Amino acid sequence: MADPIPAPVFRNRSLLDAAQGRVPARPPVWIMRQAGRYLADYRRVRALFPNFLDFCRSPEHVAEVTIQPVDQIGVDAAILFSDILVLLPPMGLQVEFQEKRGPVIANPLRDDAVIAALPEGDLNSELAYVFEGIRLTKRALGDRVPLIGFAGGPFTVASYMVEGGSSKELSKLKALLFSRPEVFAVLMRKLASVTSAYLREQARQGADVITIMDSWAGYLGPEEYRLHVLPHTRAVIQAVKAEFPNLPVVHYANGAPHLLPHFATLGADVLGLDWRADMAAALKAYPKQVFQGNLDPCALYGSPAQIAEKTRALKSLVGARPHVFNLGHGILPDIDPAHARAFVDAVHEAN
Ligand code: CP3
């Protein structure tokens, strides 16, 4: 099927070029959680909403904070302000974001019959606010930079649904995987189908790049990942590519260098690595793969000069290859925005 909207010609298409394997005139950089608490203007808008999900459900405010880091930090892409957990309410799980604890799910999945009864397929009518946010953001951004849409990987979203919130070991989810793999598979299959429909609609509404954030995939060993997760994440990527063959897909996982051989078979255009990964080794082992990352988010606690030095070291490691510069995980809330800018400027500076 042809893309319904003609591809816009961006003034800054460095991310699209790099993701498609071309060397851009200037290397692209964006920052995970770039629309976030380290920006005073984000905190001002955030303060209007006691409830984080109400903020995600306000398309005008979503568009406003999505564009803030493009204006203030100079990144080469906008990422839609939302969360991977917006899929939970349409699937029947109530989620609340608490100040100290993060996401808390009131009715986590503890019963196989509940998993069997979860909805699947297209739940997009309950996510109309996300698509309206994409349309408003695209209108306000114009052709300046591409817009990244995203969803969580099925495993990472399942972790919140089963654990009931953030978790140190993912022991409940992994207990399900090891003790009742067929029930785990049903959950993954349903999440993959909901996520596929959700991401396809994001692309129809104007997302120029899709990121799949399977942040916690690294909790699994290679065999479990290959058997129980990889087919489902690959199905999501294939569903997006079936409708949008040229839309770049980025896959991100945290703390998962041991899974790189499997990630390389997912069909993603870009693989996001965290700071623990040996980027030099990854570049050598996968000469044709485009990578994203992998500055330690804590490197931004250094002085602007120290940040520039670390960034230059990463640039020289990557050399002439297309690469997407980013942190290895989200920017921390107490980082000085001037330090985020120092990172972006160092990526952009001529060698
Ligand atoms: O700028 C952007 O990156 C876009 C917005 C975005 C958010 N969450 C906003 C958010 C994106 C891409 C995410 C993805 C996300 N959410 C992931 C995958 C990436 C990663 O970080 O590993 C995960 C695992 C979540 C789940 C989640 N959301 C947690 C665990 C928390 C609480 C921890 C925290 O950082 O507060 C959230 C809340 C959240 N999502 C915030 C933001 C800006 C902070 C809430 C606030 O502003 O009050």
mmCIF file of N, CA and C in Angstrom, residues 31-151:
data_model
loop_
_atom_site.group_PDB
_atom_site.id
_atom_site.type_symbol
_atom_site.label_atom_id
_atom_site.label_comp_id
_atom_site.label_asym_id
_atom_site.label_seq_id
_atom_site.Cartn_x
_atom_site.Cartn_y
_atom_site.Cartn_z
ATOM 1 N N ILE A 31 17.645 13.143 21.851
ATOM 2 C CA ILE A 31 17.929 12.729 23.220
ATOM 3 C C ILE A 31 16.706 12.021 23.782
ATOM 4 N N MET A 32 16.903 10.786 24.255
ATOM 5 C CA MET A 32 15.770 10.093 24.869
ATOM 6 C C MET A 32 15.260 10.918 26.050
ATOM 7 N N ARG A 33 13.927 11.042 26.160
ATOM 8 C CA ARG A 33 13.251 11.882 27.149
ATOM 9 C C ARG A 33 13.605 13.359 26.995
ATOM 10 N N GLN A 34 13.843 13.761 25.718
ATOM 11 C CA GLN A 34 14.247 15.159 25.488
ATOM 12 C C GLN A 34 13.153 16.154 25.871
ATOM 13 N N ALA A 35 11.887 15.728 25.783
ATOM 14 C CA ALA A 35 10.802 16.567 26.296
ATOM 15 C C ALA A 35 10.591 16.111 27.732
ATOM 16 N N GLY A 36 11.177 16.799 28.681
ATOM 17 C CA GLY A 36 11.097 16.286 30.047
ATOM 18 C C GLY A 36 11.491 17.300 31.102
ATOM 19 N N ARG A 37 11.595 16.790 32.312
ATOM 20 C CA ARG A 37 11.670 17.648 33.490
ATOM 21 C C ARG A 37 12.907 18.522 33.578
ATOM 22 N N TYR A 38 13.980 18.216 32.815
ATOM 23 C CA TYR A 38 15.172 19.074 32.875
ATOM 24 C C TYR A 38 14.894 20.441 32.241
ATOM 25 N N LEU A 39 13.804 20.555 31.473
ATOM 26 C CA LEU A 39 13.472 21.833 30.836
ATOM 27 C C LEU A 39 12.437 22.592 31.683
ATOM 28 N N ALA A 40 12.756 23.846 32.023
ATOM 29 C CA ALA A 40 11.843 24.652 32.846
ATOM 30 C C ALA A 40 10.485 24.814 32.162
ATOM 31 N N ASP A 41 10.503 24.973 30.844
ATOM 32 C CA ASP A 41 9.230 25.162 30.138
ATOM 33 C C ASP A 41 8.385 23.900 30.145
ATOM 34 N N TYR A 42 9.038 22.739 30.188
ATOM 35 C CA TYR A 42 8.292 21.481 30.358
ATOM 36 C C TYR A 42 7.636 21.463 31.738
ATOM 37 N N ARG A 43 8.407 21.800 32.763
ATOM 38 C CA ARG A 43 7.870 21.745 34.140
ATOM 39 C C ARG A 43 6.680 22.686 34.300
ATOM 40 N N ARG A 44 6.746 23.822 33.616
ATOM 41 C CA ARG A 44 5.641 24.792 33.670
ATOM 42 C C ARG A 44 4.361 24.155 33.094
ATOM 43 N N VAL A 45 4.466 23.489 31.970
ATOM 44 C CA VAL A 45 3.286 22.862 31.355
ATOM 45 C C VAL A 45 2.845 21.657 32.189
ATOM 46 N N ARG A 46 3.833 20.871 32.660
ATOM 47 C CA ARG A 46 3.558 19.678 33.469
ATOM 48 C C ARG A 46 2.738 20.022 34.711
ATOM 49 N N ALA A 47 3.046 21.237 35.277
ATOM 50 C CA ALA A 47 2.396 21.649 36.527
ATOM 51 C C ALA A 47 0.903 21.912 36.334
ATOM 52 N N LEU A 48 0.459 22.039 35.096
ATOM 53 C CA LEU A 48 -0.972 22.255 34.837
ATOM 54 C C LEU A 48 -1.775 20.974 35.051
ATOM 55 N N PHE A 49 -1.071 19.818 35.113
ATOM 56 C CA PHE A 49 -1.756 18.527 35.143
ATOM 57 C C PHE A 49 -1.324 17.704 36.351
ATOM 58 N N PRO A 50 -2.174 17.606 37.377
ATOM 59 C CA PRO A 50 -1.828 16.729 38.498
ATOM 60 C C PRO A 50 -1.632 15.287 38.006
ATOM 61 N N ASN A 51 -2.374 14.906 36.984
ATOM 62 C CA ASN A 51 -2.354 13.537 36.492
ATOM 63 C C ASN A 51 -1.590 13.489 35.168
ATOM 64 N N PHE A 52 -0.477 12.725 35.152
ATOM 65 C CA PHE A 52 0.407 12.662 33.976
ATOM 66 C C PHE A 52 -0.351 12.225 32.720
ATOM 67 N N LEU A 53 -1.265 11.258 32.858
ATOM 68 C CA LEU A 53 -1.981 10.776 31.673
ATOM 69 C C LEU A 53 -2.909 11.844 31.100
ATOM 70 N N ASP A 54 -3.451 12.718 31.969
ATOM 71 C CA ASP A 54 -4.267 13.823 31.463
ATOM 72 C C ASP A 54 -3.418 14.751 30.587
ATOM 73 N N PHE A 55 -2.165 14.900 30.966
ATOM 74 C CA PHE A 55 -1.217 15.696 30.172
ATOM 75 C C PHE A 55 -1.041 15.020 28.800
ATOM 76 N N CYS A 56 -0.779 13.710 28.806
ATOM 77 C CA CYS A 56 -0.624 12.980 27.536
ATOM 78 C C CYS A 56 -1.879 13.083 26.679
ATOM 79 N N ARG A 57 -3.043 13.275 27.336
ATOM 80 C CA ARG A 57 -4.322 13.309 26.605
ATOM 81 C C ARG A 57 -4.698 14.698 26.137
ATOM 82 N N SER A 58 -3.803 15.673 26.286
ATOM 83 C CA SER A 58 -4.087 17.043 25.858
ATOM 84 C C SER A 58 -3.230 17.387 24.632
ATOM 85 N N PRO A 59 -3.760 17.206 23.427
ATOM 86 C CA PRO A 59 -2.944 17.340 22.212
ATOM 87 C C PRO A 59 -2.236 18.693 22.080
ATOM 88 N N GLU A 60 -2.885 19.772 22.508
ATOM 89 C CA GLU A 60 -2.228 21.094 22.385
ATOM 90 C C GLU A 60 -0.968 21.142 23.250
ATOM 91 N N HIS A 61 -1.076 20.623 24.473
ATOM 92 C CA HIS A 61 0.089 20.645 25.359
ATOM 93 C C HIS A 61 1.146 19.642 24.898
ATOM 94 N N VAL A 62 0.687 18.514 24.352
ATOM 95 C CA VAL A 62 1.622 17.528 23.796
ATOM 96 C C VAL A 62 2.461 18.169 22.691
ATOM 97 N N ALA A 63 1.783 18.881 21.781
ATOM 98 C CA ALA A 63 2.516 19.515 20.679
ATOM 99 C C ALA A 63 3.496 20.557 21.224
ATOM 100 N N GLU A 64 3.044 21.312 22.223
ATOM 101 C CA GLU A 64 3.916 22.362 22.772
ATOM 102 C C GLU A 64 5.205 21.772 23.354
ATOM 103 N N VAL A 65 5.086 20.742 24.200
ATOM 104 C CA VAL A 65 6.307 20.232 24.837
ATOM 105 C C VAL A 65 7.139 19.374 23.874
ATOM 106 N N THR A 66 6.491 18.798 22.863
ATOM 107 C CA THR A 66 7.247 18.006 21.879
ATOM 108 C C THR A 66 8.241 18.894 21.130
ATOM 109 N N ILE A 67 7.819 20.145 20.879
ATOM 110 C CA ILE A 67 8.651 21.042 20.073
ATOM 111 C C ILE A 67 9.700 21.778 20.915
ATOM 112 N N GLN A 68 9.477 21.865 22.229
ATOM 113 C CA GLN A 68 10.420 22.614 23.087
ATOM 114 C C GLN A 68 11.891 22.230 22.863
ATOM 115 N N PRO A 69 12.254 20.942 22.888
ATOM 116 C CA PRO A 69 13.684 20.629 22.731
ATOM 117 C C PRO A 69 14.223 20.915 21.331
ATOM 118 N N VAL A 70 13.349 20.953 20.326
ATOM 119 C CA VAL A 70 13.813 21.328 18.982
ATOM 120 C C VAL A 70 14.240 22.793 19.013
ATOM 121 N N ASP A 71 13.416 23.629 19.647
ATOM 122 C CA ASP A 71 13.718 25.058 19.739
ATOM 123 C C ASP A 71 14.872 25.342 20.698
ATOM 124 N N GLN A 72 14.886 24.637 21.830
ATOM 125 C CA GLN A 72 15.787 25.053 22.916
ATOM 126 C C GLN A 72 17.109 24.299 22.942
ATOM 127 N N ILE A 73 17.120 23.078 22.425
ATOM 128 C CA ILE A 73 18.338 22.264 22.510
ATOM 129 C C ILE A 73 18.961 22.062 21.130
ATOM 130 N N GLY A 74 18.159 22.209 20.093
ATOM 131 C CA GLY A 74 18.706 22.103 18.738
ATOM 132 C C GLY A 74 18.807 20.678 18.214
ATOM 133 N N VAL A 75 18.004 19.760 18.769
ATOM 134 C CA VAL A 75 18.024 18.368 18.300
ATOM 135 C C VAL A 75 17.485 18.270 16.874
ATOM 136 N N ASP A 76 17.835 17.184 16.206
ATOM 137 C CA ASP A 76 17.490 17.005 14.788
ATOM 138 C C ASP A 76 16.192 16.248 14.572
ATOM 139 N N ALA A 77 15.473 15.941 15.636
ATOM 140 C CA ALA A 77 14.165 15.289 15.503
ATOM 141 C C ALA A 77 13.344 15.634 16.730
ATOM 142 N N ALA A 78 12.034 15.632 16.537
ATOM 143 C CA ALA A 78 11.111 15.728 17.670
ATOM 144 C C ALA A 78 10.632 14.322 17.969
ATOM 145 N N ILE A 79 10.417 13.996 19.255
ATOM 146 C CA ILE A 79 9.759 12.724 19.587
ATOM 147 C C ILE A 79 8.462 13.071 20.295
ATOM 148 N N LEU A 80 7.395 12.459 19.816
ATOM 149 C CA LEU A 80 6.074 12.778 20.343
ATOM 150 C C LEU A 80 6.058 12.626 21.858
ATOM 151 N N PHE A 81 5.531 13.612 22.556
ATOM 152 C CA PHE A 81 5.394 13.489 23.999
ATOM 153 C C PHE A 81 4.215 12.583 24.312
ATOM 154 N N SER A 82 4.508 11.452 24.936
ATOM 155 C CA SER A 82 3.486 10.473 25.300
ATOM 156 C C SER A 82 4.170 9.476 26.220
ATOM 157 N N ASP A 83 3.659 8.276 26.324
ATOM 158 C CA ASP A 83 4.325 7.255 27.130
ATOM 159 C C ASP A 83 3.997 5.874 26.564
ATOM 160 N N ILE A 84 4.890 4.920 26.810
ATOM 161 C CA ILE A 84 4.623 3.566 26.310
ATOM 162 C C ILE A 84 3.408 2.950 27.015
ATOM 163 N N LEU A 85 3.023 3.500 28.170
ATOM 164 C CA LEU A 85 1.945 2.877 28.943
ATOM 165 C C LEU A 85 0.555 3.404 28.589
ATOM 166 N N VAL A 86 0.448 4.275 27.573
ATOM 167 C CA VAL A 86 -0.892 4.722 27.168
ATOM 168 C C VAL A 86 -1.708 3.563 26.591
ATOM 169 N N LEU A 87 -1.063 2.472 26.230
ATOM 170 C CA LEU A 87 -1.801 1.297 25.719
ATOM 171 C C LEU A 87 -2.548 0.553 26.829
ATOM 172 N N LEU A 88 -2.176 0.798 28.090
ATOM 173 C CA LEU A 88 -2.778 -0.010 29.150
ATOM 174 C C LEU A 88 -4.270 0.252 29.354
ATOM 175 N N PRO A 89 -4.712 1.516 29.460
ATOM 176 C CA PRO A 89 -6.163 1.715 29.658
ATOM 177 C C PRO A 89 -7.019 1.077 28.564
ATOM 178 N N PRO A 90 -6.669 1.226 27.265
ATOM 179 C CA PRO A 90 -7.505 0.548 26.263
ATOM 180 C C PRO A 90 -7.513 -0.971 26.410
ATOM 181 N N MET A 91 -6.483 -1.521 27.061
ATOM 182 C CA MET A 91 -6.464 -2.974 27.274
ATOM 183 C C MET A 91 -7.127 -3.359 28.595
ATOM 184 N N GLY A 92 -7.638 -2.361 29.313
ATOM 185 C CA GLY A 92 -8.396 -2.653 30.531
ATOM 186 C C GLY A 92 -7.592 -2.557 31.817
ATOM 187 N N LEU A 93 -6.364 -2.018 31.747
ATOM 188 C CA LEU A 93 -5.554 -1.876 32.961
ATOM 189 C C LEU A 93 -5.467 -0.402 33.344
ATOM 190 N N GLN A 94 -5.704 -0.142 34.623
ATOM 191 C CA GLN A 94 -5.654 1.246 35.092
ATOM 192 C C GLN A 94 -4.249 1.597 35.549
ATOM 193 N N VAL A 95 -3.697 2.660 34.974
ATOM 194 C CA VAL A 95 -2.340 3.068 35.340
ATOM 195 C C VAL A 95 -2.362 4.494 35.854
ATOM 196 N N GLU A 96 -1.543 4.700 36.872
ATOM 197 C CA GLU A 96 -1.424 6.024 37.471
ATOM 198 C C GLU A 96 0.073 6.292 37.629
ATOM 199 N N PHE A 97 0.497 7.506 37.344
ATOM 200 C CA PHE A 97 1.913 7.846 37.499
ATOM 201 C C PHE A 97 2.085 8.585 38.822
ATOM 202 N N GLN A 98 2.781 7.961 39.752
ATOM 203 C CA GLN A 98 2.960 8.596 41.067
ATOM 204 C C GLN A 98 4.325 9.260 41.118
ATOM 205 N N GLU A 99 4.331 10.407 41.776
ATOM 206 C CA GLU A 99 5.522 11.265 41.847
ATOM 207 C C GLU A 99 6.795 10.475 42.195
ATOM 208 N N LYS A 100 6.756 9.675 43.257
ATOM 209 C CA LYS A 100 7.980 9.004 43.720
ATOM 210 C C LYS A 100 8.146 7.611 43.121
ATOM 211 N N ARG A 101 7.019 6.930 42.899
ATOM 212 C CA ARG A 101 7.093 5.517 42.510
ATOM 213 C C ARG A 101 7.072 5.268 41.018
ATOM 214 N N GLY A 102 6.706 6.270 40.233
ATOM 215 C CA GLY A 102 6.537 6.032 38.802
ATOM 216 C C GLY A 102 5.193 5.378 38.532
ATOM 217 N N PRO A 103 5.089 4.585 37.445
ATOM 218 C CA PRO A 103 3.781 4.030 37.099
ATOM 219 C C PRO A 103 3.318 2.964 38.083
ATOM 220 N N VAL A 104 2.045 3.024 38.458
ATOM 221 C CA VAL A 104 1.454 2.016 39.343
ATOM 222 C C VAL A 104 0.167 1.524 38.677
ATOM 223 N N ILE A 105 0.062 0.203 38.524
ATOM 224 C CA ILE A 105 -1.106 -0.387 37.863
ATOM 225 C C ILE A 105 -2.010 -0.965 38.947
ATOM 226 N N ALA A 106 -3.285 -0.518 38.941
ATOM 227 C CA ALA A 106 -4.210 -0.912 40.012
ATOM 228 C C ALA A 106 -4.619 -2.378 39.871
ATOM 229 N N ASN A 107 -4.732 -2.855 38.647
ATOM 230 C CA ASN A 107 -5.195 -4.224 38.414
ATOM 231 C C ASN A 107 -4.220 -4.998 37.535
ATOM 232 N N PRO A 108 -3.007 -5.264 38.065
ATOM 233 C CA PRO A 108 -2.016 -5.988 37.251
ATOM 234 C C PRO A 108 -2.523 -7.386 36.881
ATOM 235 N N LEU A 109 -1.930 -7.960 35.838
ATOM 236 C CA LEU A 109 -2.349 -9.283 35.348
ATOM 237 C C LEU A 109 -1.828 -10.365 36.284
ATOM 238 N N ARG A 110 -2.717 -11.027 36.990
ATOM 239 C CA ARG A 110 -2.297 -12.072 37.926
ATOM 240 C C ARG A 110 -3.042 -13.375 37.662
ATOM 241 N N ASP A 111 -3.829 -13.401 36.589
ATOM 242 C CA ASP A 111 -4.759 -14.498 36.405
ATOM 243 C C ASP A 111 -4.759 -14.853 34.910
ATOM 244 N N ASP A 112 -4.515 -16.116 34.617
ATOM 245 C CA ASP A 112 -4.427 -16.530 33.211
ATOM 246 C C ASP A 112 -5.718 -16.246 32.451
ATOM 247 N N ALA A 113 -6.855 -16.367 33.147
ATOM 248 C CA ALA A 113 -8.140 -16.139 32.465
ATOM 249 C C ALA A 113 -8.265 -14.669 32.050
ATOM 250 N N VAL A 114 -7.707 -13.769 32.840
ATOM 251 C CA VAL A 114 -7.755 -12.348 32.494
ATOM 252 C C VAL A 114 -6.898 -12.096 31.253
ATOM 253 N N ILE A 115 -5.751 -12.761 31.188
ATOM 254 C CA ILE A 115 -4.885 -12.617 29.999
ATOM 255 C C ILE A 115 -5.630 -13.139 28.760
ATOM 256 N N ALA A 116 -6.300 -14.274 28.924
ATOM 257 C CA ALA A 116 -7.039 -14.861 27.791
ATOM 258 C C ALA A 116 -8.147 -13.928 27.309
ATOM 259 N N ALA A 117 -8.673 -13.106 28.226
ATOM 260 C CA ALA A 117 -9.798 -12.229 27.867
ATOM 261 C C ALA A 117 -9.349 -10.833 27.418
ATOM 262 N N LEU A 118 -8.039 -10.563 27.420
ATOM 263 C CA LEU A 118 -7.578 -9.220 27.012
ATOM 264 C C LEU A 118 -7.962 -8.961 25.556
ATOM 265 N N PRO A 119 -8.264 -7.696 25.241
ATOM 266 C CA PRO A 119 -8.578 -7.395 23.845
ATOM 267 C C PRO A 119 -7.321 -7.449 22.980
ATOM 268 N N GLU A 120 -7.503 -7.576 21.672
ATOM 269 C CA GLU A 120 -6.363 -7.492 20.762
ATOM 270 C C GLU A 120 -6.786 -6.758 19.508
ATOM 271 N N GLY A 121 -5.831 -6.573 18.596
ATOM 272 C CA GLY A 121 -6.159 -5.898 17.341
ATOM 273 C C GLY A 121 -6.125 -4.389 17.485
ATOM 274 N N ASP A 122 -7.021 -3.730 16.795
ATOM 275 C CA ASP A 122 -6.993 -2.279 16.669
ATOM 276 C C ASP A 122 -7.761 -1.625 17.822
ATOM 277 N N LEU A 123 -7.035 -1.019 18.767
ATOM 278 C CA LEU A 123 -7.682 -0.299 19.870
ATOM 279 C C LEU A 123 -7.521 1.216 19.673
ATOM 280 N N ASN A 124 -7.285 1.609 18.415
ATOM 281 C CA ASN A 124 -6.910 2.995 18.133
ATOM 282 C C ASN A 124 -7.988 4.017 18.463
ATOM 283 N N SER A 125 -9.262 3.590 18.469
ATOM 284 C CA SER A 125 -10.298 4.595 18.736
ATOM 285 C C SER A 125 -10.132 5.167 20.143
ATOM 286 N N GLU A 126 -9.530 4.384 21.038
ATOM 287 C CA GLU A 126 -9.317 4.901 22.400
ATOM 288 C C GLU A 126 -8.012 5.685 22.538
ATOM 289 N N LEU A 127 -7.283 5.781 21.430
ATOM 290 C CA LEU A 127 -6.005 6.493 21.450
ATOM 291 C C LEU A 127 -6.036 7.694 20.508
ATOM 292 N N ALA A 128 -7.259 8.156 20.211
ATOM 293 C CA ALA A 128 -7.420 9.254 19.245
ATOM 294 C C ALA A 128 -6.623 10.488 19.669
ATOM 295 N N TYR A 129 -6.478 10.674 20.985
ATOM 296 C CA TYR A 129 -5.737 11.859 21.457
ATOM 297 C C TYR A 129 -4.270 11.822 21.034
ATOM 298 N N VAL A 130 -3.704 10.621 20.924
ATOM 299 C CA VAL A 130 -2.303 10.506 20.467
ATOM 300 C C VAL A 130 -2.199 10.984 19.014
ATOM 301 N N PHE A 131 -3.145 10.528 18.194
ATOM 302 C CA PHE A 131 -3.092 10.859 16.767
ATOM 303 C C PHE A 131 -3.356 12.343 16.545
ATOM 304 N N GLU A 132 -4.244 12.910 17.368
ATOM 305 C CA GLU A 132 -4.481 14.358 17.284
ATOM 306 C C GLU A 132 -3.194 15.104 17.689
ATOM 307 N N GLY A 133 -2.497 14.589 18.689
ATOM 308 C CA GLY A 133 -1.211 15.182 19.094
ATOM 309 C C GLY A 133 -0.205 15.148 17.946
ATOM 310 N N ILE A 134 -0.182 14.042 17.212
ATOM 311 C CA ILE A 134 0.732 13.934 16.058
ATOM 312 C C ILE A 134 0.362 14.983 15.002
ATOM 313 N N ARG A 135 -0.938 15.081 14.705
ATOM 314 C CA ARG A 135 -1.353 16.037 13.658
ATOM 315 C C ARG A 135 -1.023 17.476 14.060
ATOM 316 N N LEU A 136 -1.300 17.827 15.321
ATOM 317 C CA LEU A 136 -1.008 19.201 15.769
ATOM 318 C C LEU A 136 0.495 19.459 15.762
ATOM 319 N N THR A 137 1.269 18.477 16.208
ATOM 320 C CA THR A 137 2.723 18.659 16.247
ATOM 321 C C THR A 137 3.271 18.838 14.840
ATOM 322 N N LYS A 138 2.780 18.010 13.912
ATOM 323 C CA LYS A 138 3.263 18.112 12.532
ATOM 324 C C LYS A 138 2.947 19.494 11.947
ATOM 325 N N ARG A 139 1.756 19.965 12.253
ATOM 326 C CA ARG A 139 1.372 21.279 11.722
ATOM 327 C C ARG A 139 2.298 22.355 12.288
ATOM 328 N N ALA A 140 2.593 22.267 13.580
ATOM 329 C CA ALA A 140 3.421 23.297 14.213
ATOM 330 C C ALA A 140 4.900 23.156 13.824
ATOM 331 N N LEU A 141 5.336 21.935 13.609
ATOM 332 C CA LEU A 141 6.750 21.716 13.260
ATOM 333 C C LEU A 141 7.035 22.095 11.812
ATOM 334 N N GLY A 142 6.016 21.914 10.974
ATOM 335 C CA GLY A 142 6.235 22.138 9.548
ATOM 336 C C GLY A 142 7.275 21.177 9.018
ATOM 337 N N ASP A 143 8.159 21.684 8.199
ATOM 338 C CA ASP A 143 9.155 20.807 7.575
ATOM 339 C C ASP A 143 10.518 20.929 8.258
ATOM 340 N N ARG A 144 10.519 21.395 9.527
ATOM 341 C CA ARG A 144 11.828 21.650 10.164
ATOM 342 C C ARG A 144 12.600 20.370 10.406
ATOM 343 N N VAL A 145 12.008 19.467 11.176
ATOM 344 C CA VAL A 145 12.676 18.185 11.503
ATOM 345 C C VAL A 145 11.616 17.085 11.481
ATOM 346 N N PRO A 146 12.021 15.843 11.312
ATOM 347 C CA PRO A 146 11.043 14.744 11.358
ATOM 348 C C PRO A 146 10.507 14.521 12.763
ATOM 349 N N LEU A 147 9.345 13.869 12.812
ATOM 350 C CA LEU A 147 8.702 13.531 14.084
ATOM 351 C C LEU A 147 8.813 12.024 14.313
ATOM 352 N N ILE A 148 9.305 11.654 15.487
ATOM 353 C CA ILE A 148 9.433 10.242 15.862
ATOM 354 C C ILE A 148 8.178 9.836 16.645
ATOM 355 N N GLY A 149 7.506 8.787 16.170
ATOM 356 C CA GLY A 149 6.445 8.162 16.951
ATOM 357 C C GLY A 149 7.034 6.963 17.679
ATOM 358 N N PHE A 150 6.336 6.420 18.658
ATOM 359 C CA PHE A 150 6.932 5.290 19.382
ATOM 360 C C PHE A 150 5.889 4.448 20.088
ATOM 361 N N ALA A 151 6.339 3.271 20.465
ATOM 362 C CA ALA A 151 5.577 2.394 21.360
ATOM 363 C C ALA A 151 6.599 1.559 22.121
#
